[in-house]
Amino acid sequence: MAQASVTETRQSSWWHRNQQQLTPWLFLAPGILFFLFYVIFPIFQSFNLSLYEWDGLGQAEFVGLYNYDELYYDDAFYTSLKNNVIWLLLYLLAIPAGLFIALFLNQTVTGIRLYKSLFFFPFVISQVVVGLVFTWFYDPTFGILNVLLGAVGLPPMNVLGDENWVTVGIIVAGLWPQTAYCMILYLTGLNAVDPEQIEAGRLDGAKGWRMLWYIIVPQLRPATFIAFVVTIIGALRSFDLISVMTNGGPFGASRVLSFYMFEVALSEYGFRMGYGAAIAVVLFLIMLAFIAYFLWSMYKEERAR
Amino acid sequence: MRSMLKTSVAAFAMLAAAMGAASADGLTGNLKIFLDTSNPAPRATMEEMIAQFQEKNPDLTIETTVIDREAYKTQIRNFLTANAPDVATWYAANRMRPYVEAGLFEDVSDLWDGTELGENLASTKGAMTIDGKQWGVPYTYYQWGVYYRKDIFDELGLSEPATWEEEKANCQKIIDAGKKCYTIGTKFLWTAGGWFDYLNMRTNGFDFHMDLLTGKEKWTSDKVRQTFANWRELIDMGAFIDNHQTYSWQEALPFMVKGDAAAYLMGNFAVAALRDGGLTDDQLDFYQFVEITPGVEKAEDAPTDTFHIPANAENKENAREFLKFVASADVQTWINDGKHLGQLPVNSKSSVDQDKFLEQGFEMLSSNSPGGVAQFFDRDAPAEMAKVAMEGLQEFMVKPDNLDKILDRLDRAQERIYK
């Protein structure tokens, strides 16, 4: 008995005292290590690489800020940047659209589950398939869009071949699944809306838009926040649709930063790792602005509680 | 065990030598082959060819990996540096330069210098040479030219043109009949590169064209402007199908199959696709791109596909034997025939299959291309320049008025890329 207590005190010395603090770190350790190695480390690597000129094969040559200087004079870079901004703005339409579809579907009718799944369907389909479907839809010779335009007496248009329309055309394709995603977020949010508050609002004479704006929407704040985050990130990640629908064309008019980076550094004709890294750094800084905002507003919310 | 194996190999080699058989007999060890021939017909051909090589070398362990043709173009950089195969497919000329300069391809000049094989492959030696050394062997090439609907030409009373004036006169009649002269799909840009290759080689000649693509001539020069002026004549006539910037080259095929467009400037691989589309050999025919500036020697595009040995390969001797086998006259004859690749053999001792397009192409390349043989726009120019330039060509085809802006841009790109 005495022996056991001696071992116990010896064992309990350091580990026992700090167990409470250490355990979470031990559990977190694998995650943190992977995050450091696969996310944080490559970020600094990209920063470093953007100061070099390197074809991915031979010797890297240090060129200082030359790559950034070149970005400054690169028309294609500004086209991509402009398209990124258009993507960010128009893609946000998915949030109100998702909200209205969710409100519409939030009722008890026979078979409502089926309707809900049908509306959710585009989000399940791969982006590549969405891209292909819309490419055929827009096809200037065989596509249904021009048939429809013709039926209402409008001239035919080549959406994906016109440098002014192409980005909008791709975004519309992207909105289809993204709206479904926002819709599902809001549907879950609507389940948590407090019926008593609605009741109270109704007694005070709130109806229609006022009811929506002052009673429902504030209660959906968490859902709106998540929808906003995923939509912004989705807009900045837009790559597969562009790759499938236009391959960046016509003459580079539909490129965004992520696609341009891929083209410059990794595609068939790309051998400029340093330049690609410089574009990646710019894209990272844009994303950082949003991420910082999200973190800040989450922090604020925690404090308010 | 090992020495026994060695002696048996030696004995076998001696036996083989005594029998006067090919030296490729009886290889042992491993051979890892990476192929980009992912389309059905080339894939089957390659597999058949490798099976033959296996049959000749029953003790050799061959491992073949077929990678999607487009994906291969980006993956090659990874697998040449890490985990290199013993044999890999690629393309000739400037397209192999980055890997040669990075020391990732093996120098195989020993297969070329003073050998019978080298003599038989002489026509493609230039395209395989960088810094005076050869870096691989070709296995197939194909001609480019104008494939046209003979039945439409007959119906409109047209004949194969030989000069630029005749070409334009033909085209005008086709347009008057409510059709387009040429189908093309420029979504992936390179098809526009083909048009520029021909227009520039016919307007200014092969040497000027090569100087332009290797950065010795300026894009804003008057000669280049003349090429674009010629091109613009066709564009202003409405010779090309509308909305070509939205189509791939395959998506542009139906216009010709349905008879909405009369001709297609393409590589010979289009023939198989057009036949699949339902056109018979009576409806289809071929002519060499017409003369534009009288007196300029005609030159042709004939892209060459190649086999290389990565510098990091483990079984280079086996790989060399495989390269010799691929380029040998017999193998060249059958893999390029109409039932297999349907292209032209590179070995001068091979025979060309009985196919009217292959025969015409072979005839054209061997006797009617005195100016020289180019690889293709994006294989002769450095990759980066090719990309920027082809984008400009596509823009020009859609918006010819932007020409000045485009040429200025290309000039700037040229200054940066060729340092």
XYZ file of C-alpha atoms in Angstrom:
724
model
C 0.000 0.000 0.000
C 2.760 2.374 0.953
C 4.680 1.368 -2.149
C 1.726 2.208 -4.346
C 1.319 5.637 -2.906
C 5.003 6.359 -3.483
C 4.736 5.493 -7.169
C 1.573 7.465 -7.369
C 3.199 10.608 -6.039
C 6.168 10.122 -8.337
C 3.961 9.579 -11.360
C 1.626 12.350 -10.484
C 4.449 14.814 -10.122
C 4.562 16.628 -13.462
C 2.153 14.833 -15.764
C -0.570 14.738 -13.156
C -0.359 18.392 -12.371
C -0.478 19.463 -15.996
C -2.751 16.797 -17.400
C -5.703 19.133 -17.654
C -3.794 21.657 -19.721
C -1.863 19.156 -21.819
C -4.597 16.807 -22.951
C -6.297 19.205 -25.371
C -2.959 20.068 -26.922
C -2.115 16.424 -27.366
C -5.384 15.855 -29.147
C -4.859 18.951 -31.243
C -1.243 18.149 -32.066
C -1.794 16.061 -35.230
C -4.223 18.637 -36.606
C -1.927 21.534 -35.821
C 1.069 19.797 -37.317
C -0.749 19.058 -40.556
C -2.162 22.552 -40.683
C 1.274 24.074 -40.166
C 2.888 21.832 -42.722
C 0.227 21.868 -45.443
C -1.303 25.338 -45.024
C 0.921 27.775 -43.145
C 4.256 26.612 -44.479
C 3.187 26.715 -48.191
C 1.916 30.263 -47.697
C 5.392 31.410 -46.735
C 6.855 29.250 -49.451
C 4.663 31.059 -52.004
C 5.776 34.428 -50.674
C 9.352 33.320 -51.079
C 8.809 31.794 -54.523
C 7.212 34.987 -55.812
C 10.614 36.661 -55.533
C 12.198 34.191 -57.943
C 12.022 33.395 -61.591
C 11.758 29.631 -61.901
C 10.454 27.297 -64.597
C 9.816 24.461 -62.152
C 12.723 22.446 -63.511
C 16.024 24.293 -63.575
C 17.706 26.721 -61.223
C 15.581 29.415 -59.575
C 16.896 32.922 -60.098
C 16.326 35.618 -57.505
C 14.647 38.647 -59.111
C 13.373 40.604 -56.116
C 10.059 42.317 -56.736
C 10.317 41.986 -60.519
C 7.295 39.648 -60.711
C 5.123 42.202 -58.933
C 6.422 44.949 -61.155
C 5.375 42.887 -64.139
C 1.933 42.252 -62.654
C 1.508 46.010 -62.500
C 1.888 46.257 -66.294
C 0.001 43.079 -67.157
C -3.390 43.704 -68.817
C -4.395 40.090 -68.266
C -3.893 40.550 -64.532
C -6.304 43.494 -64.433
C -8.878 41.589 -66.459
C -8.651 38.759 -63.954
C -8.839 41.114 -60.987
C -11.873 42.865 -62.458
C -13.563 39.521 -63.042
C -12.846 38.513 -59.458
C -14.679 41.626 -58.259
C -17.636 40.870 -60.561
C -17.694 37.335 -59.222
C -17.679 38.550 -55.613
C -20.557 40.959 -56.202
C -22.834 38.876 -58.397
C -22.222 35.650 -56.553
C -23.735 37.241 -53.429
C -27.109 37.127 -55.207
C -27.154 33.488 -54.153
C -27.935 34.603 -50.580
C -31.236 36.456 -51.167
C -32.220 33.924 -53.824
C -31.552 31.082 -51.413
C -33.521 32.857 -48.702
C -36.605 33.287 -50.878
C -36.579 29.725 -52.090
C -36.192 28.583 -48.487
C -39.158 30.719 -47.396
C -41.185 29.339 -50.266
C -40.333 25.754 -49.372
C -40.784 26.210 -45.650
C -44.369 24.978 -45.542
C -46.150 21.750 -44.840
C -47.578 20.390 -48.054
C -47.658 16.756 -49.114
C -44.427 15.808 -50.817
C -42.539 18.888 -49.626
C -39.482 16.747 -48.928
C -39.379 15.763 -52.571
C -39.553 19.406 -53.682
C -36.840 20.311 -51.226
C -34.541 17.616 -52.552
C -35.233 18.687 -56.124
C -34.226 22.234 -55.282
C -31.146 20.951 -53.499
C -30.212 18.740 -56.424
C -27.907 21.156 -58.332
C -25.621 21.342 -55.325
C -25.141 17.591 -55.450
C -24.076 17.616 -59.103
C -20.396 18.123 -59.823
C -19.417 21.624 -60.943
C -18.015 20.122 -64.118
C -21.437 18.771 -65.066
C -23.083 22.106 -64.233
C -20.535 23.783 -66.499
C -21.203 21.383 -69.358
C -24.980 21.724 -69.060
C -24.766 25.497 -69.198
C -22.293 25.379 -72.086
C -24.851 23.485 -74.146
C -27.559 25.789 -72.933
C -25.565 28.799 -74.190
C -24.369 27.160 -77.424
C -24.876 29.781 -80.152
C -25.891 27.279 -82.835
C -27.721 24.478 -81.045
C -28.404 25.942 -77.601
C -31.833 26.479 -76.103
C -31.040 30.024 -74.954
C -31.118 31.389 -78.488
C -34.307 29.474 -79.215
C -35.904 31.182 -76.223
C -34.530 34.592 -77.180
C -35.846 34.082 -80.699
C -39.291 33.182 -79.352
C -39.617 36.587 -77.678
C -38.203 38.367 -80.698
C -34.700 39.092 -79.407
C -31.565 38.653 -81.528
C -29.403 35.578 -80.781
C -26.323 36.004 -78.631
C -23.134 34.055 -78.069
C -22.794 34.372 -74.316
C -19.555 32.451 -73.901
C -17.966 33.960 -77.005
C -18.568 37.587 -76.117
C -15.978 39.152 -73.846
C -18.568 41.416 -72.204
C -21.045 38.672 -71.348
C -18.886 35.676 -70.700
C -18.175 36.269 -67.002
C -21.824 36.969 -66.248
C -22.767 33.821 -68.147
C -20.429 31.690 -66.061
C -21.589 33.301 -62.813
C -25.205 32.474 -63.649
C -24.145 28.848 -64.034
C -22.343 29.073 -60.691
C -25.359 30.639 -58.974
C -27.500 27.627 -59.712
C -25.741 25.273 -57.232
C -24.728 28.075 -54.877
C -28.365 29.185 -54.450
C -29.253 25.630 -53.512
C -26.534 25.666 -50.905
C -27.738 28.924 -49.352
C -31.293 27.593 -49.470
C -30.404 24.546 -47.384
C -28.622 26.762 -44.872
C -31.707 28.954 -44.527
C -34.076 25.985 -44.333
C -32.185 24.741 -41.296
C -32.161 28.267 -39.894
C -35.921 28.623 -40.359
C -36.492 25.570 -38.166
C -34.919 27.488 -35.286
C -37.095 30.594 -35.719
C -39.033 31.203 -32.515
C -42.812 30.876 -33.209
C -43.595 32.973 -30.148
C -41.782 35.960 -31.567
C -43.723 35.617 -34.798
C -46.895 35.426 -32.806
C -45.903 38.546 -30.849
C -44.996 40.356 -34.041
C -48.322 39.436 -35.558
C -50.174 40.836 -32.517
C -48.252 44.082 -33.027
C -49.466 44.201 -36.618
C -46.320 43.129 -38.506
C -47.037 41.582 -41.893
C -45.330 40.648 -45.151
C -42.063 42.462 -45.777
C -41.956 44.097 -42.349
C -42.428 40.733 -40.704
C -39.633 39.264 -42.835
C -37.214 42.112 -42.337
C -37.713 42.845 -38.637
C -38.707 39.477 -37.170
C -37.441 36.641 -39.365
C -34.194 37.892 -40.894
C -32.609 38.983 -37.570
C -33.235 35.517 -36.206
C -31.539 34.013 -39.265
C -28.336 35.913 -38.592
C -26.157 32.834 -37.968
C -27.382 31.252 -41.221
C -26.764 34.493 -43.124
C -23.252 34.672 -41.740
C -22.389 31.143 -42.856
C -24.052 31.692 -46.253
C -21.994 34.856 -46.677
C -18.758 33.074 -45.796
C -19.283 30.118 -48.119
C -20.428 32.357 -50.960
C -17.435 34.680 -50.718
C -15.064 31.743 -50.572
C -16.931 30.061 -53.433
C -16.590 33.205 -55.555
C -12.863 33.442 -54.939
C -12.375 29.760 -55.649
C -14.281 29.838 -58.946
C -12.051 27.778 -61.146
C -13.688 24.603 -62.384
C -16.589 26.348 -64.115
C -14.238 28.661 -66.006
C -11.983 25.795 -66.930
C -14.867 23.706 -68.258
C -16.955 26.405 -69.924
C -14.444 28.704 -71.596
C -10.926 27.705 -70.621
C -10.397 31.376 -69.764
C -11.473 32.556 -73.220
C -12.439 34.234 -75.465
C -8.949 35.731 -75.572
C -8.612 35.623 -71.813
C -11.751 37.631 -71.040
C -13.198 35.211 -68.483
C -10.090 34.531 -66.434
C -10.064 35.135 -62.698
C -6.950 35.303 -60.528
C -6.985 31.648 -59.535
C -7.383 30.547 -63.147
C -4.696 32.942 -64.359
C -2.327 31.650 -61.716
C -2.947 28.097 -62.852
C -2.437 29.058 -66.485
C 0.784 30.917 -65.866
C 2.396 28.366 -63.598
C 0.888 24.942 -64.125
C -0.972 24.609 -67.422
C 0.265 23.270 -70.735
C 1.989 26.521 -71.676
C 2.924 27.687 -68.196
C 6.438 27.599 -66.883
C 6.513 30.692 -64.681
C 6.312 29.480 -61.101
C 7.496 32.784 -59.617
C 4.938 34.817 -61.524
C 2.210 32.363 -60.590
C 3.247 32.651 -56.952
C 3.031 36.437 -57.170
C -0.566 36.154 -58.405
C -1.260 33.682 -55.611
C 0.054 36.187 -53.085
C -2.295 38.873 -54.396
C -5.202 36.443 -54.245
C -4.166 35.476 -50.733
C -4.158 39.106 -49.608
C -7.682 39.596 -50.969
C -8.848 36.469 -49.183
C -7.039 37.576 -46.028
C -9.073 40.766 -45.955
C -12.286 38.748 -45.927
C -10.998 36.137 -43.507
C -9.855 38.859 -41.109
C -13.296 40.429 -41.300
C -15.003 37.112 -40.594
C -12.740 36.327 -37.662
C -13.214 39.812 -36.269
C -17.003 39.644 -36.456
C -17.017 36.164 -34.912
C -14.802 37.421 -32.111
C -17.097 40.369 -31.557
C -20.087 38.074 -31.328
C -18.396 35.859 -28.755
C -17.584 38.882 -26.657
C -21.147 40.140 -26.810
C -22.472 36.935 -25.315
C 22.119 -16.680 -59.661
C 23.104 -13.348 -60.966
C 26.188 -14.591 -62.775
C 24.151 -17.426 -64.169
C 21.683 -14.942 -65.500
C 24.479 -12.890 -66.983
C 26.060 -15.860 -68.698
C 22.755 -17.013 -70.035
C 22.062 -13.560 -71.361
C 25.503 -13.467 -72.925
C 25.009 -16.902 -74.391
C 21.629 -15.911 -75.677
C 23.013 -12.727 -77.168
C 25.760 -14.688 -78.878
C 23.244 -17.136 -80.168
C 21.095 -14.325 -81.397
C 24.066 -12.659 -83.046
C 25.040 -15.951 -84.609
C 21.572 -16.345 -85.967
C 21.751 -12.863 -87.336
C 18.604 -11.833 -85.588
C 17.867 -8.341 -84.316
C 19.853 -7.387 -81.249
C 16.691 -6.549 -79.331
C 16.111 -10.222 -78.654
C 16.237 -11.489 -75.117
C 16.271 -8.389 -72.970
C 15.843 -8.919 -69.260
C 14.978 -6.709 -66.321
C 12.352 -3.993 -66.326
C 10.997 -1.422 -68.723
C 8.594 1.235 -67.530
C 6.760 3.064 -70.310
C 4.604 6.202 -69.954
C 2.313 7.029 -72.866
C 0.116 10.011 -73.646
C -1.744 8.122 -76.389
C -5.056 8.078 -74.553
C -7.349 8.287 -77.602
C -8.803 4.881 -78.493
C -7.003 4.141 -81.762
C -3.500 5.306 -80.709
C -3.898 3.539 -77.404
C -4.743 0.225 -79.012
C -1.859 0.648 -81.463
C 0.655 1.323 -78.716
C -0.573 -1.599 -76.669
C -0.278 -3.870 -79.690
C 3.222 -2.594 -80.400
C 4.352 -3.124 -76.815
C 2.872 -6.608 -76.869
C 5.025 -7.338 -79.913
C 8.104 -6.063 -78.139
C 7.211 -8.239 -75.163
C 6.902 -11.250 -77.432
C 10.396 -10.661 -78.746
C 11.696 -10.243 -75.201
C 9.740 -12.703 -73.080
C 11.989 -12.232 -70.026
C 11.494 -8.482 -69.902
C 8.999 -7.117 -67.400
C 7.187 -4.270 -69.129
C 4.995 -1.901 -67.208
C 2.890 0.474 -69.307
C 0.997 3.494 -68.030
C -1.335 5.437 -70.316
C -2.063 8.991 -69.146
C -4.737 11.293 -70.544
C -3.188 13.311 -73.349
C -3.996 16.729 -71.882
C -3.135 15.769 -68.292
C 0.153 14.322 -69.494
C 1.316 17.759 -70.588
C 1.335 18.984 -66.991
C 2.281 15.708 -65.319
C 5.424 15.205 -67.349
C 7.233 17.806 -65.257
C 6.592 15.849 -62.093
C 7.414 12.398 -63.295
C 10.606 13.406 -65.091
C 12.059 14.727 -61.855
C 10.683 12.155 -59.443
C 9.824 8.561 -60.254
C 10.917 8.689 -63.890
C 9.831 5.982 -66.336
C 12.344 4.451 -68.765
C 10.512 5.644 -71.863
C 8.109 8.568 -72.250
C 6.246 10.073 -75.193
C 6.521 13.772 -76.018
C 6.833 16.211 -78.934
C 9.729 17.371 -81.076
C 11.411 20.775 -81.516
C 10.977 23.618 -79.047
C 8.400 21.665 -77.095
C 11.147 19.422 -75.689
C 13.580 22.273 -75.044
C 12.673 22.976 -71.387
C 13.335 19.339 -70.484
C 16.513 19.148 -72.520
C 17.844 22.319 -70.923
C 16.923 21.113 -67.449
C 18.896 17.937 -68.155
C 15.845 15.697 -67.839
C 16.072 13.956 -71.227
C 18.835 11.512 -72.070
C 21.127 12.309 -74.982
C 20.471 9.529 -77.508
C 22.816 10.743 -80.245
C 24.381 7.272 -80.239
C 21.229 5.929 -81.867
C 21.519 8.535 -84.618
C 25.212 9.007 -85.361
C 26.533 6.816 -88.097
C 23.802 4.218 -87.712
C 21.472 2.893 -90.348
C 18.583 4.039 -88.207
C 19.959 7.579 -88.133
C 20.131 7.597 -91.911
C 16.567 6.375 -92.248
C 15.281 9.016 -89.867
C 17.250 11.858 -91.455
C 14.119 13.815 -92.425
C 13.205 14.446 -88.790
C 16.736 14.793 -87.437
C 16.512 18.592 -87.353
C 13.385 18.522 -85.235
C 15.034 16.174 -82.733
C 18.257 18.172 -82.457
C 19.071 20.742 -79.773
C 22.664 21.882 -79.205
C 23.906 19.487 -81.854
C 22.608 16.400 -80.051
C 19.521 14.249 -80.517
C 17.218 13.777 -77.550
C 14.753 11.145 -78.676
C 13.313 9.324 -81.672
C 10.142 10.169 -83.593
C 7.444 7.546 -84.083
C 4.859 9.300 -86.200
C 4.069 12.526 -87.938
C 1.238 13.869 -90.029
C 0.594 16.509 -92.622
C -1.565 19.599 -92.345
C -3.601 20.962 -95.188
C -7.045 21.847 -96.403
C -9.576 19.011 -96.113
C -12.639 19.858 -98.144
C -16.050 18.565 -99.182
C -15.511 17.384 -102.745
C -19.247 16.968 -103.332
C -19.865 20.627 -102.443
C -17.012 21.745 -104.690
C -18.444 19.646 -107.549
C -21.928 20.962 -106.999
C -20.691 24.556 -107.201
C -18.374 23.778 -110.105
C -15.205 24.530 -108.170
C -11.817 22.910 -108.506
C -8.864 22.688 -106.118
C -7.247 26.133 -106.005
C -3.526 26.715 -106.399
C -3.207 30.452 -105.860
C -4.536 32.952 -103.343
C -6.795 34.539 -105.998
C -8.352 31.188 -106.837
C -8.778 30.411 -103.155
C -10.665 33.668 -102.600
C -12.730 33.248 -105.771
C -13.754 29.760 -104.660
C -14.608 31.056 -101.238
C -16.778 33.842 -102.646
C -18.820 31.307 -104.612
C -19.246 29.150 -101.525
C -20.433 32.159 -99.531
C -22.815 33.136 -102.345
C -24.266 29.634 -102.079
C -25.122 30.383 -98.450
C -22.363 28.332 -96.874
C -19.156 29.127 -95.029
C -15.786 28.400 -96.596
C -13.975 27.133 -93.505
C -14.985 25.608 -90.251
C -12.739 26.181 -87.255
C -13.016 26.004 -83.476
C -10.659 28.327 -81.640
C -11.703 27.706 -78.036
C -8.397 25.987 -77.348
C -6.525 28.525 -79.490
C -4.086 26.270 -81.378
C -6.320 25.928 -84.442
C -5.831 29.648 -85.051
C -2.088 28.986 -84.772
C -2.389 26.595 -87.719
C -3.947 29.287 -89.891
C -1.281 31.778 -88.949
C 1.478 29.233 -89.662
C 0.243 28.736 -93.200
C -0.617 32.332 -93.978
C 2.727 33.559 -92.705
C 4.776 30.810 -94.347
C 3.042 31.457 -97.666
C 3.243 35.245 -97.382
C 6.771 35.599 -96.014
C 8.376 32.188 -96.310
C 9.574 29.515 -93.911
C 12.736 31.283 -92.747
C 10.927 34.461 -91.797
C 8.278 32.445 -89.985
C 10.894 30.610 -87.942
C 12.708 33.849 -87.166
C 9.462 35.332 -85.920
C 8.694 32.367 -83.702
C 12.210 32.265 -82.296
C 12.140 35.965 -81.491
C 14.432 37.300 -84.204
C 11.719 39.248 -86.029
C 9.201 41.657 -84.589
C 5.458 41.115 -84.602
C 4.878 44.753 -85.524
C 6.943 44.428 -88.721
C 5.342 45.195 -92.074
C 5.788 41.611 -93.193
C 3.678 40.303 -90.315
C 1.113 43.007 -91.003
C 0.898 41.769 -94.596
C 0.098 38.287 -93.297
C -2.681 39.677 -91.146
C -3.951 41.773 -94.067
C -4.280 38.587 -96.124
C -6.044 36.853 -93.278
C -8.353 39.810 -92.885
C -9.516 39.488 -96.488
C -10.971 36.110 -95.588
C -12.410 37.326 -92.297
C -14.103 40.305 -93.940
C -15.633 38.038 -96.571
C -17.207 36.025 -93.765
C -15.238 32.945 -94.726
C -15.059 31.400 -91.264
C -18.001 30.013 -89.306
C -19.531 32.348 -86.723
C -18.855 31.967 -83.011
C -15.806 29.798 -83.581
C -14.325 31.067 -80.303
C -16.838 28.923 -78.411
C -15.964 25.626 -80.094
C -13.227 23.069 -79.752
C -11.865 21.583 -82.976
C -14.144 18.559 -82.522
C -17.197 20.746 -81.987
C -16.401 22.477 -85.269
C -16.588 19.194 -87.195
C -20.411 18.999 -87.505
C -20.442 22.184 -89.616
C -18.425 20.394 -92.248
C -20.235 17.077 -91.868
C -23.612 18.776 -92.305
C -22.332 20.760 -95.265
C -22.645 24.215 -93.685
C -18.931 24.717 -94.206
C -16.913 23.455 -97.117
C -13.371 23.031 -95.802
C -11.205 22.636 -92.734
C -7.532 23.541 -92.350
C -6.421 20.723 -90.079
C -4.019 17.932 -89.349
C -4.610 14.525 -90.866
C -6.172 13.279 -87.625
C -9.336 15.107 -88.674
C -9.932 12.521 -91.399
C -10.807 9.759 -88.936
C -13.228 12.074 -87.156
C -14.847 13.174 -90.431
C -15.220 9.574 -91.555
C -16.783 8.735 -88.197
C -19.146 11.625 -88.787
C -20.452 9.795 -91.853
C -18.512 11.331 -94.744
C -17.206 8.915 -97.333
C -13.926 9.173 -99.197
C -15.888 10.278 -102.279
C -17.121 13.308 -100.387
C -13.796 14.192 -98.839
C -10.595 15.372 -100.416
C -7.407 17.215 -99.640
C -5.324 19.998 -101.154
C -2.102 21.692 -100.198
C -2.484 25.226 -98.832
C -2.304 27.614 -101.780
C 0.526 29.867 -102.838
C 0.148 33.459 -101.659
C 3.281 35.428 -102.510
C 4.464 34.063 -105.864
C 7.967 32.673 -105.650
C 7.928 31.935 -101.925
C 8.881 28.291 -101.472
C 6.107 26.237 -99.958
C 6.680 24.918 -96.457
C 4.412 22.659 -94.437
C 3.415 21.961 -90.879
C 4.078 18.362 -89.919
C 4.008 17.880 -86.139
C 6.122 14.965 -84.983
C 5.374 12.823 -81.943
C 8.335 11.305 -80.203
C 9.733 8.853 -77.656
C 12.341 9.942 -75.126
C 14.421 8.398 -72.366
C 14.273 10.431 -69.150
C 17.708 11.186 -67.697
C 16.594 9.623 -64.411
C 15.489 6.358 -66.025
C 16.719 3.149 -64.444
C 16.843 0.830 -67.441
C 18.355 2.933 -70.186
C 19.741 0.034 -72.200
C 16.331 -1.592 -72.447
C 14.849 1.785 -73.282
C 17.336 2.261 -76.129
C 16.361 -1.098 -77.568
C 12.732 -0.106 -77.350
C 13.394 3.175 -79.169
C 15.239 1.300 -81.934
C 12.317 -1.102 -82.192
C 9.742 1.697 -82.420
C 11.618 3.557 -85.134
C 12.458 0.468 -87.191
C 11.048 0.300 -90.711
C 8.633 -2.613 -90.172
C 7.116 -1.273 -86.988
C 6.836 2.182 -88.521
C 4.957 0.736 -91.487
C 2.267 -1.025 -89.522
C 1.715 1.371 -86.604
C 1.139 4.239 -89.021
C -1.167 2.422 -91.414
C -4.830 3.259 -91.872
C -5.973 0.594 -89.414
C -3.768 1.953 -86.637
C -2.546 5.546 -86.220
C -3.459 6.561 -89.745
C -0.431 8.840 -90.045
C 2.914 8.981 -91.777
C 5.893 6.772 -90.876
C 9.143 8.586 -90.044
C 11.466 5.864 -91.274
C 12.276 6.356 -94.957
C 12.402 2.555 -95.506
C 8.799 2.151 -94.356
C 5.923 2.134 -96.754
C 2.904 4.406 -96.603
C -0.480 2.765 -96.378
C -2.950 2.717 -99.280
C -4.985 5.695 -98.164
C -5.573 8.679 -100.390
C -4.912 11.217 -97.659
C -1.747 9.554 -96.410
C -0.465 9.134 -99.945
C -1.154 12.768 -100.831
C 0.387 13.928 -97.570
C 3.482 11.828 -98.039
C 3.857 13.075 -101.597
C 3.416 16.678 -100.480
C 5.931 16.476 -97.637
C 8.586 14.591 -99.544
C 8.518 16.467 -102.845
C 6.384 19.587 -102.611
C 7.660 21.268 -99.481
C 10.976 22.761 -100.565
C 10.859 25.587 -98.036
C 11.100 23.286 -95.051
C 8.942 21.443 -92.555
C 7.692 23.239 -89.458
C 6.461 21.467 -86.341
C 3.516 23.674 -85.444
C 2.983 27.131 -83.994
C 2.962 26.039 -80.356
C 5.836 23.602 -80.819
C 8.154 25.956 -82.703
C 7.615 28.978 -80.451
C 8.432 28.844 -76.744
C 5.372 27.760 -74.742
C 4.834 31.127 -73.101
C 5.038 33.081 -76.344
C 2.776 30.568 -78.072
C 0.089 31.054 -75.452
C 0.092 34.853 -75.608
C 0.314 34.881 -79.388
C -2.458 32.350 -80.014
C -4.745 34.320 -77.733
C -3.963 37.348 -79.893
C -4.713 35.365 -83.055
C -8.082 34.318 -81.667
C -8.866 37.912 -80.745
C -7.886 39.028 -84.237
C -10.224 36.488 -85.814
C -13.133 37.816 -83.736
C -12.167 41.498 -83.659
C -9.857 42.254 -86.588
C -9.926 45.963 -85.721
C -7.910 45.295 -82.565
C -4.889 44.297 -84.622
C -2.638 47.194 -83.581
C -3.307 46.591 -79.915
C -2.663 42.885 -80.312
C 0.619 43.324 -82.161
C 1.881 45.828 -79.578
C 1.061 43.349 -76.862
C 2.915 40.581 -78.659
C 5.930 42.814 -79.107
C 6.024 43.497 -75.390
C 5.646 39.823 -74.580
C 8.422 39.016 -77.028
C 10.833 41.396 -75.322
C 10.176 39.734 -72.014
C 10.234 36.102 -73.141
C 13.290 35.979 -75.406
C 15.962 37.389 -73.162
